[in-house]
Short mmCIF file of C-alpha atoms in Angstrom, two decimals:
data_model
loop_
_atom_site.label_atom_id
_atom_site.label_comp_id
_atom_site.label_asym_id
_atom_site.label_seq_id
_atom_site.Cartn_x
_atom_site.Cartn_y
_atom_site.Cartn_z
CA GLN A 1 -62.47 -63.29 -31.91
CA LYS A 2 -60.16 -65.59 -33.82
CA GLU A 3 -61.74 -67.90 -36.35
CA VAL A 4 -60.24 -70.95 -34.63
CA GLU A 5 -59.58 -70.98 -30.89
CA GLN A 6 -57.44 -73.50 -29.06
CA ASP A 7 -56.33 -73.89 -25.46
CA PRO A 8 -52.52 -73.47 -25.45
CA GLY A 9 -51.96 -75.89 -22.59
CA PRO A 10 -49.49 -77.26 -21.76
CA LEU A 11 -51.17 -80.59 -21.22
CA SER A 12 -49.17 -83.21 -19.35
CA VAL A 13 -50.30 -86.85 -19.21
CA PRO A 14 -48.73 -90.19 -18.26
CA GLU A 15 -47.82 -92.68 -20.95
CA GLY A 16 -50.79 -94.80 -21.97
CA ALA A 17 -53.40 -92.16 -21.15
CA ILE A 18 -56.16 -91.10 -23.52
CA VAL A 19 -55.58 -87.53 -24.65
CA SER A 20 -58.33 -85.17 -25.72
CA LEU A 21 -57.40 -82.01 -27.61
CA ASN A 22 -60.09 -79.50 -28.50
CA CYS A 23 -60.76 -76.46 -30.64
CA THR A 24 -63.72 -74.25 -31.36
CA TYR A 25 -64.38 -72.33 -34.56
CA SER A 26 -66.58 -69.38 -35.30
CA ASN A 27 -67.68 -69.70 -38.93
CA SER A 28 -70.46 -72.20 -39.58
CA ALA A 29 -69.43 -72.25 -43.26
CA PHE A 30 -66.20 -74.09 -42.44
CA GLN A 31 -66.34 -77.61 -43.84
CA TYR A 32 -62.79 -78.96 -43.89
CA PHE A 33 -60.94 -79.56 -40.66
CA MET A 34 -57.38 -80.63 -40.04
CA TRP A 35 -55.04 -81.52 -37.22
CA TYR A 36 -51.33 -80.90 -37.51
CA ARG A 37 -48.56 -82.14 -35.25
CA GLN A 38 -45.52 -79.94 -34.76
CA TYR A 39 -42.40 -81.22 -33.05
CA SER A 40 -40.01 -78.73 -31.52
CA ARG A 41 -37.96 -76.89 -34.14
CA LYS A 42 -39.91 -78.52 -36.98
CA GLY A 43 -42.68 -77.58 -39.37
CA PRO A 44 -46.30 -78.65 -38.84
CA GLU A 45 -47.10 -82.03 -40.39
CA LEU A 46 -50.59 -83.11 -41.37
CA LEU A 47 -52.00 -85.68 -38.97
CA MET A 48 -55.71 -85.95 -39.71
CA TYR A 49 -58.10 -84.46 -42.23
CA THR A 50 -61.90 -84.54 -42.01
CA TYR A 51 -64.74 -83.17 -44.03
CA SER A 52 -67.93 -81.88 -42.41
CA SER A 53 -69.23 -83.64 -39.28
CA GLY A 54 -68.46 -87.02 -37.83
CA ASN A 55 -65.50 -89.10 -36.80
CA LYS A 56 -62.41 -90.25 -38.59
CA GLU A 57 -60.05 -92.82 -37.17
CA ASP A 58 -56.42 -93.53 -38.07
CA GLY A 59 -54.61 -95.93 -35.79
CA ARG A 60 -54.45 -94.42 -32.30
CA PHE A 61 -55.85 -91.11 -33.51
CA THR A 62 -59.51 -90.11 -33.86
CA ALA A 63 -60.66 -86.77 -35.19
CA GLN A 64 -64.17 -85.63 -34.39
CA VAL A 65 -66.15 -82.68 -35.70
CA ASP A 66 -69.39 -81.46 -34.16
CA LYS A 67 -70.75 -78.78 -36.47
CA SER A 68 -73.76 -78.07 -34.27
CA SER A 69 -71.50 -76.80 -31.51
CA LYS A 70 -68.58 -75.77 -33.79
CA TYR A 71 -66.26 -78.06 -31.89
CA ILE A 72 -63.24 -79.98 -33.21
CA SER A 73 -61.56 -82.72 -31.19
CA LEU A 74 -58.55 -84.99 -31.53
CA PHE A 75 -58.31 -88.10 -29.35
CA ILE A 76 -55.07 -89.99 -28.90
CA ARG A 77 -55.35 -93.49 -27.42
CA ASP A 78 -52.49 -95.21 -25.63
CA SER A 79 -50.41 -92.04 -25.74
CA GLN A 80 -46.66 -92.42 -26.16
CA PRO A 81 -43.73 -90.13 -25.27
CA SER A 82 -43.21 -89.76 -29.03
CA ASP A 83 -46.62 -88.04 -29.17
CA SER A 84 -45.15 -85.12 -27.20
CA ALA A 85 -45.53 -82.16 -29.54
CA THR A 86 -47.68 -79.15 -30.23
CA TYR A 87 -50.98 -79.95 -31.94
CA LEU A 88 -52.58 -77.39 -34.22
CA CYS A 89 -56.17 -77.53 -35.35
CA ALA A 90 -57.10 -75.86 -38.60
CA SER A 91 -60.04 -75.20 -40.84
CA ARG A 92 -60.25 -74.40 -44.52
CA TYR A 93 -62.69 -72.01 -46.10
CA ASN A 94 -63.01 -70.77 -49.64
CA PHE A 95 -60.35 -72.93 -51.31
CA ASN A 96 -57.17 -71.32 -50.09
CA LYS A 97 -58.07 -69.71 -46.80
CA PHE A 98 -56.73 -71.74 -43.91
CA TYR A 99 -57.33 -70.75 -40.31
CA PHE A 100 -55.12 -72.18 -37.60
CA GLY A 101 -55.46 -72.44 -33.85
CA SER A 102 -52.48 -71.30 -31.83
CA GLY A 103 -51.63 -74.87 -30.81
CA THR A 104 -51.80 -77.04 -27.68
CA LYS A 105 -48.52 -78.30 -26.28
CA LEU A 106 -48.74 -81.94 -25.18
CA ASN A 107 -46.21 -83.70 -22.95
CA VAL A 108 -46.51 -87.46 -22.50
CA LYS A 109 -44.44 -88.59 -19.53
CA PRO A 110 -42.83 -92.06 -19.60
CA ASN B 1 -39.63 -86.56 -52.67
CA ALA B 2 -38.53 -83.57 -50.58
CA GLY B 3 -41.93 -81.82 -50.33
CA VAL B 4 -41.41 -78.20 -49.26
CA THR B 5 -37.83 -77.06 -48.75
CA GLN B 6 -36.80 -73.78 -47.13
CA THR B 7 -33.41 -72.07 -47.04
CA PRO B 8 -31.73 -70.85 -44.93
CA LYS B 9 -32.81 -72.64 -41.77
CA PHE B 10 -31.23 -70.10 -39.41
CA ARG B 11 -30.19 -66.50 -39.92
CA VAL B 12 -29.23 -63.56 -37.76
CA LEU B 13 -29.68 -60.10 -39.26
CA LYS B 14 -28.88 -56.63 -38.08
CA THR B 15 -31.63 -54.04 -38.08
CA GLY B 16 -31.91 -52.48 -41.52
CA GLN B 17 -30.32 -55.36 -43.41
CA SER B 18 -32.15 -57.14 -46.18
CA MET B 19 -32.47 -60.81 -46.96
CA THR B 20 -34.48 -63.32 -48.95
CA LEU B 21 -35.94 -66.61 -47.77
CA LEU B 22 -36.19 -69.25 -50.45
CA CYS B 23 -38.93 -71.85 -50.72
CA ALA B 24 -39.13 -74.70 -53.21
CA GLN B 25 -41.79 -77.39 -53.57
CA ASP B 26 -41.68 -80.49 -55.74
CA MET B 27 -45.33 -81.51 -55.45
CA ASN B 28 -46.49 -79.47 -58.45
CA HIS B 29 -48.76 -77.42 -56.20
CA GLU B 30 -50.34 -74.27 -57.57
CA TYR B 31 -50.77 -72.42 -54.30
CA MET B 32 -47.91 -71.34 -52.07
CA TYR B 33 -47.86 -69.44 -48.79
CA TRP B 34 -45.56 -67.72 -46.34
CA TYR B 35 -46.51 -67.78 -42.66
CA ARG B 36 -44.83 -66.53 -39.55
CA GLN B 37 -45.26 -68.25 -36.20
CA ASP B 38 -44.87 -66.40 -32.94
CA PRO B 39 -45.50 -67.66 -29.37
CA GLY B 40 -49.15 -67.37 -28.41
CA MET B 41 -50.15 -66.01 -31.81
CA GLY B 42 -50.11 -69.13 -33.92
CA LEU B 43 -49.54 -69.11 -37.65
CA ARG B 44 -50.20 -65.82 -39.42
CA LEU B 45 -50.32 -65.54 -43.18
CA ILE B 46 -47.90 -63.00 -44.66
CA HIS B 47 -48.39 -63.41 -48.42
CA TYR B 48 -49.62 -66.11 -50.71
CA SER B 49 -49.66 -67.00 -54.39
CA VAL B 50 -52.27 -68.86 -56.40
CA GLY B 51 -50.04 -69.39 -59.39
CA GLU B 52 -46.84 -68.47 -61.19
CA GLY B 53 -46.51 -64.71 -61.54
CA THR B 54 -49.26 -63.90 -59.01
CA THR B 55 -49.03 -62.86 -55.37
CA ALA B 56 -51.47 -61.50 -52.80
CA LYS B 57 -51.33 -60.04 -49.31
CA GLY B 58 -52.24 -62.04 -46.27
CA GLU B 59 -52.92 -61.05 -42.71
CA VAL B 60 -49.54 -59.43 -41.87
CA PRO B 61 -47.86 -58.30 -45.13
CA ASP B 62 -46.18 -55.08 -44.00
CA GLY B 63 -42.39 -55.12 -44.24
CA TYR B 64 -42.33 -58.14 -46.57
CA ASN B 65 -42.33 -58.66 -50.31
CA VAL B 66 -42.70 -61.86 -52.30
CA SER B 67 -42.16 -63.14 -55.81
CA ARG B 68 -43.30 -66.26 -57.66
CA LEU B 69 -41.34 -66.36 -60.87
CA LYS B 70 -41.53 -70.13 -61.19
CA LYS B 71 -44.32 -72.45 -60.12
CA GLN B 72 -42.08 -74.39 -57.77
CA ASN B 73 -40.46 -71.40 -56.03
CA PHE B 74 -41.80 -68.72 -53.70
CA LEU B 75 -39.42 -66.09 -52.32
CA LEU B 76 -39.98 -63.95 -49.24
CA GLY B 77 -37.97 -60.74 -48.96
CA LEU B 78 -37.27 -58.42 -46.07
CA GLU B 79 -36.06 -55.11 -47.45
CA SER B 80 -35.13 -53.48 -44.13
CA ALA B 81 -35.28 -55.93 -41.26
CA ALA B 82 -36.72 -54.85 -37.91
CA PRO B 83 -36.57 -56.60 -34.52
CA SER B 84 -40.36 -57.16 -34.77
CA GLN B 85 -39.63 -59.51 -37.66
CA THR B 86 -37.78 -61.91 -35.40
CA SER B 87 -39.84 -65.06 -35.87
CA VAL B 88 -40.04 -68.52 -37.36
CA TYR B 89 -41.10 -68.45 -40.99
CA PHE B 90 -42.87 -71.32 -42.68
CA CYS B 91 -43.44 -71.81 -46.35
CA ALA B 92 -46.35 -74.01 -47.37
CA SER B 93 -48.08 -75.23 -50.50
CA SER B 94 -51.37 -76.74 -51.58
CA LEU B 95 -53.23 -77.89 -54.68
CA SER B 96 -55.60 -75.59 -56.52
CA PRO B 97 -59.30 -76.40 -56.02
CA ILE B 98 -59.52 -77.46 -59.67
CA ARG B 99 -57.21 -80.40 -58.99
CA GLN B 100 -58.69 -81.43 -55.66
CA VAL B 101 -59.58 -85.08 -55.35
CA SER B 102 -60.71 -85.50 -51.78
CA GLY B 103 -60.18 -82.02 -50.46
CA ASN B 104 -57.37 -79.56 -50.13
CA THR B 105 -54.79 -79.58 -47.37
CA ILE B 106 -51.68 -77.53 -46.85
CA TYR B 107 -48.15 -78.89 -46.51
CA PHE B 108 -45.40 -77.08 -44.64
CA GLY B 109 -41.65 -76.76 -44.87
CA GLU B 110 -39.32 -77.22 -41.91
CA GLY B 111 -39.13 -73.55 -41.05
CA SER B 112 -36.59 -70.72 -41.12
CA TRP B 113 -35.55 -69.18 -37.81
CA LEU B 114 -34.79 -65.48 -38.22
CA THR B 115 -33.40 -63.21 -35.51
CA VAL B 116 -33.09 -59.48 -36.07
CA VAL B 117 -30.80 -57.70 -33.61
#
């Protein structure tokens, strides 16, 4: 079992839809959680960063962590074609150990 | 501020050839990493370094060597390339936990696409 699991998709939605991207993790000691966005032929770029449980909002993006169920979510409101990318969830443990999901490919259709 | 810069961006190698991927970061980060990314397998850590002059093995180190002679540079070497090393390689960096303010995140370069034929 991988430390962080993610549905690879692809997920296709119409412009303006609310998108929900999800991951599960296995280690209850994980405390830091991140979402990265990766455009085609580019490196992952940090989108959201959260510590422990709860929600964090940044514009159209909301990151949510539920430690009781070991569930990480990213919500995108009013999705745009420019949001089309692969989204990677990640968790950090023990300072320099980062665990990444395999990524969910999102396509927002105009 | 360039962040993490990788060279070359694209390279085609013949089996058995050697090459070095160069990574430079200008964020004064202590930690640096080399990952490879393959379809369906996500990012896998090859080697990492927690400071100048130190390196350590990651999840998939076989066939690769690294060096960190300067804090800002991290080199990944392939001594005898194999087709199984065809992949996208990402360099990344992060702060040491001593210098964390609000947590530690990892920043990636743009990637190096390597094909071994």
